[in-house]
Amino acid sequence: LQVEPTIQFKMVVPLRPEVDLGDYSGVRVEAPVVEVGEADVDALLEQARAGRASHVAVDRAAQLDDIVKVDITGAVEDATIMDNQDWELTLRGDSGWLPGFDEAFVGLKAGDEKEFDITYPEDSFSKFKGKTAHFKASVKEVRAKELPALDDEFAKSLGDFADMADYRAKKLAELRTQREAEAENKLDQDAIDALVAQATLAYPPAAVHDTIHEMMHDLEHRMRNIGYSLEDSLRLQGKTVAQYEQELHPVAERRVKSRLVIEELGRRENLAVTGEEVDAELERIVGRPEDEETR
């Protein structure tokens, strides 16, 4: 008796997502209040002034935000860590590499000399953590920041503006348009989030996996356009591809849920909406993955 062998195949396929929106007719979200005022224009002007600032030599003691030109040497035990001539240092007061370094120059004038010690913090990434560095500095010049005057000429230099009044009026209108668009996007996103919160959703893990790879492909394409590879970009951030995929998981899951409720709402309301239109609307509302991660 000859028995033919039996061949069995086992296939795993993702199930079709299931979406129950519930009674969405009662969903209400509050529209954000758009507020724009002259103080916002003042802030723009100050940013513009800071961008056009120059530094001029002054005959006074150095302050934070000044630039000092110094000859300086520094050592930790027998190791030389610094030997600079005519070094120009902006005194920001936030020297991450060695806290207190910038502040050591505050109060010094051109011609002053100073020796000082600073100990590297115990949590420093430096090989000298916990050790004390000794510095010798000679100040050769102090330069202070000088901001341009807020006048009509300055306004003209910023673009197509007749005078300062014209600049303020146009910028006020631009800010209002920008914030109204931002408020509309937030209202749309709040509405989607409210739909997701009350909906009952079931979808296969492959939907999130595919969305992650869509995001990765988009990032890789944009990196290539500026001459980087995806790996180069992530390496600069100290991340691996696997780590970044893991970070994208909650972002991708949110996108999947948003896409599902939008598509189901369109079907329930007999709206002709394509998948491409849904994706474009999601990007308009929530932005690109790196923007969405910060939400």
C-alpha positions as a printed Julia matrix, in Angstrom:
295×3 Matrix{Float64}:
   0.0     0.0    0.0
   1.5     3.29  -1.11
   0.43    6.41   0.78
   0.94    9.79  -0.8
   2.63   12.26   1.6
   0.4    15.03   2.91
   1.75   18.55   2.63
   0.4    21.19   4.94
   0.94   24.9    4.61
   0.6    27.38   7.44
   0.23   31.03   6.53
   0.1    34.02   8.84
  -1.65   37.03   7.33
  -2.57   40.3    9.0
  -6.26   40.72   9.73
  -8.18   43.66   8.37
  -8.32   46.5   10.94
 -11.6    46.92  12.79
 -12.81   50.39  13.72
 -15.83   51.32  15.82
 -16.1    55.1   16.2
 -18.95   54.92  18.69
 -21.27   57.91  18.89
 -18.9    60.48  17.43
 -21.68   63.01  16.86
 -21.26   64.15  20.46
 -17.52   64.79  20.21
 -16.66   68.41  21.01
 -13.28   70.1   21.12
 -12.47   73.65  22.09
 -10.88   75.87  19.47
  -7.56   77.43  20.57
  -7.58   81.18  21.16
  -5.33   83.07  18.73
  -3.55   85.97  20.4
  -1.09   88.24  18.61
   0.08   91.61  19.84
   2.75   94.27  19.58
   4.87   92.4   22.14
   5.26   89.58  19.61
   6.57   92.04  17.02
   8.92   93.47  19.67
  10.32   89.97  20.19
  10.94   89.56  16.45
  12.74   92.9   16.35
  14.97   91.93  19.26
  15.86   88.68  17.52
  16.71   90.62  14.37
  18.83   93.09  16.34
  20.72   90.26  18.02
  21.44   88.79  14.6
  22.87   92.1   13.39
  24.82   92.89  16.56
  28.47   93.92  16.39
  31.13   94.0   19.11
  33.2    97.11  19.86
  36.2    97.55  22.17
  35.33   99.09  25.54
  37.42  100.44  28.41
  35.57   98.73  31.24
  35.47   95.46  33.1
  34.15   92.44  31.19
  30.55   91.32  31.67
  28.59   88.31  30.5
  27.8    88.56  26.76
  31.09   90.42  26.15
  33.96   89.02  24.11
  37.4    88.91  25.69
  40.64   88.44  23.75
  43.12   86.57  25.96
  46.41   84.75  26.04
  45.78   81.71  28.21
  47.42   78.49  29.33
  45.83   75.71  31.32
  47.06   72.48  32.86
  45.82   69.57  34.9
  48.74   68.2   36.89
  51.44   67.68  34.22
  49.05   67.68  31.23
  48.66   70.88  29.19
  45.02   71.32  28.22
  45.2    74.82  26.76
  47.82   77.14  25.26
  46.09   79.83  23.21
  47.23   83.24  22.03
  44.77   85.99  21.06
  41.9    83.65  21.89
  38.48   85.31  21.55
  36.04   83.99  24.12
  32.38   84.95  24.3
  31.35   85.04  27.95
  28.06   83.17  27.84
  28.11   81.9   31.4
  27.1    78.41  30.32
  30.43   76.69  29.65
  29.25   73.1   29.52
  32.78   71.75  29.29
  33.89   73.41  32.54
  31.28   75.24  34.64
  32.53   78.55  36.02
  35.14   79.09  33.3
  33.4    82.04  31.6
  32.57   83.67  34.91
  36.28   83.71  35.83
  36.77   86.56  33.3
  33.91   88.74  34.51
  35.3    91.88  36.13
  38.62   91.83  34.26
  39.75   94.75  32.06
  42.24   94.93  29.2
  45.73   94.57  30.69
  44.59   92.5   33.68
  46.15   89.14  34.47
  44.62   86.35  36.5
  45.4    82.86  37.71
  42.52   80.65  38.77
  41.62   77.03  39.5
  38.49   75.14  38.45
  37.68   71.54  39.34
  36.06   69.32  36.74
  32.69   68.04  38.03
  32.48   64.4   39.08
  29.79   63.8   36.44
  31.95   65.3   33.67
  32.6    63.24  30.53
  36.21   64.47  30.61
  39.03   62.15  31.6
  39.93   64.86  34.12
  36.66   64.59  36.08
  37.24   65.34  39.74
  40.61   66.91  39.03
  41.55   70.59  39.28
  42.74   72.63  36.31
  45.03   75.64  36.81
  44.79   78.56  34.36
  46.9    81.65  33.7
  45.23   84.34  31.62
  46.16   87.78  30.31
  43.29   89.93  29.02
  44.22   91.91  25.92
  40.84   93.36  24.95
  37.21   93.54  26.04
  34.52   93.96  23.4
  30.88   94.68  24.17
  27.84   93.82  22.08
  26.38   96.81  20.25
  22.85   96.51  18.89
  21.61   98.49  15.88
  19.13  101.28  16.54
  15.43  100.5   16.15
  14.78  103.04  13.4
  13.38  103.18   9.88
  16.74  102.33   8.31
  16.99   99.17  10.35
  13.46   98.16   9.32
  14.35   98.69   5.64
  17.42   96.48   6.04
  15.18   93.58   7.13
  13.28   93.31   3.85
  10.67   95.01   1.73
   9.55   97.52   4.35
   9.06  101.26   3.83
   9.74  102.13   7.46
   9.37  100.79  10.99
   5.6   101.3   11.01
   5.31   99.29   7.79
   7.48   96.52   9.25
   5.36   96.3   12.39
   2.08   96.22  10.47
   3.23   93.53   8.04
   4.83   91.37  10.72
   1.73   91.6   12.88
  -0.38   90.36   9.95
   2.12   87.57   9.19
   2.13   86.4   12.78
  -1.65   86.36  12.91
  -1.86   84.27   9.72
   0.78   81.88  11.02
  -0.86   81.42  14.41
  -4.32   81.0   12.91
  -2.91   78.17  10.76
  -1.25   76.62  13.82
  -4.53   76.92  15.76
  -6.44   75.24  12.92
  -3.93   72.36  12.88
  -4.23   71.97  16.65
  -8.02   71.96  16.46
  -7.91   69.24  13.78
  -5.45   67.17  15.82
  -7.51   67.59  19.0
 -10.57   66.4   17.1
  -8.71   63.33  15.79
  -7.35   62.58  19.28
 -10.89   62.82  20.68
 -12.16   60.37  18.04
  -9.3    57.97  18.79
  -9.94   58.22  22.55
 -13.54   57.04  22.26
 -13.08   54.63  19.35
 -12.54   50.89  19.65
  -9.67   49.91  17.37
  -8.14   46.58  16.41
  -5.27   46.37  13.96
  -2.35   44.04  13.27
   1.16   44.87  14.54
   2.26   44.91  10.9
   0.39   48.19  10.44
   2.66   49.91  12.97
   5.75   48.14  11.57
   4.95   49.33   8.03
   4.37   52.89   9.25
   7.75   52.92  11.01
   9.43   51.92   7.76
   7.54   54.6    5.85
   8.88   57.17   8.32
  12.41   55.76   8.05
  12.22   55.85   4.25
  11.04   59.47   4.34
  13.89   60.47   6.65
  16.44   58.59   4.52
  15.21   60.39   1.39
  15.49   63.82   3.03
  18.96   63.03   4.39
  20.16   62.01   0.91
  18.93   65.35  -0.46
  21.37   67.17   1.84
  24.25   64.77   1.33
  23.87   62.52   4.38
  22.96   58.89   4.82
  20.42   57.82   7.41
  23.18   56.09   9.38
  25.31   59.29   9.34
  22.41   61.35  10.64
  21.65   58.92  13.45
  25.34   58.51  14.33
  25.56   62.26  14.95
  22.72   61.83  17.46
  24.41   58.83  19.08
  21.67   56.44  17.91
  21.5    53.21  15.95
  18.84   52.42  13.35
  17.28   49.89  15.74
  17.14   52.47  18.56
  15.5    55.04  16.29
  12.93   52.5   15.1
  12.09   51.82  18.75
  11.7    55.57  19.4
   9.36   55.85  16.42
   7.06   53.07  17.64
   4.67   55.26  19.72
   4.69   57.9   16.98
   3.84   55.3   14.33
   1.11   53.82  16.54
  -0.47   57.24  16.92
  -0.39   57.71  13.15
  -2.01   54.33  12.52
  -4.85   55.13  14.92
  -5.34   58.59  13.43
  -5.37   57.21   9.89
  -7.92   54.54  10.81
 -10.4    56.92  12.43
 -10.11   59.44   9.57
 -10.73   56.74   6.96
 -13.66   55.32   8.9
 -15.16   58.78   9.43
 -14.91   59.39   5.69
 -16.67   56.08   4.98
 -19.42   56.74   7.54
 -20.03   60.25   6.2
 -19.79   59.15   2.54
 -16.75   61.32   1.9
 -14.47   60.33  -0.97
 -11.04   60.34   0.69
  -7.99   58.53  -0.7
  -5.17   57.08   1.39
  -2.8    59.64  -0.1
  -5.11   62.46   0.97
  -5.3    61.06   4.5
  -1.49   60.86   4.73
  -1.09   64.39   3.38
  -3.61   65.71   5.9
  -1.88   63.9    8.75
   1.46   65.44   7.78
  -0.17   68.89   7.59
  -1.67   68.49  11.04
   1.05   66.68  12.99
   4.13   67.37  10.85
   7.0    65.03  10.13
   8.02   62.24  12.52
  10.74   64.27  14.25
   8.19   67.05  14.93
   5.57   64.58  16.15
   8.03   62.99  18.61
   8.07   66.19  20.63
   4.33   66.21  21.17
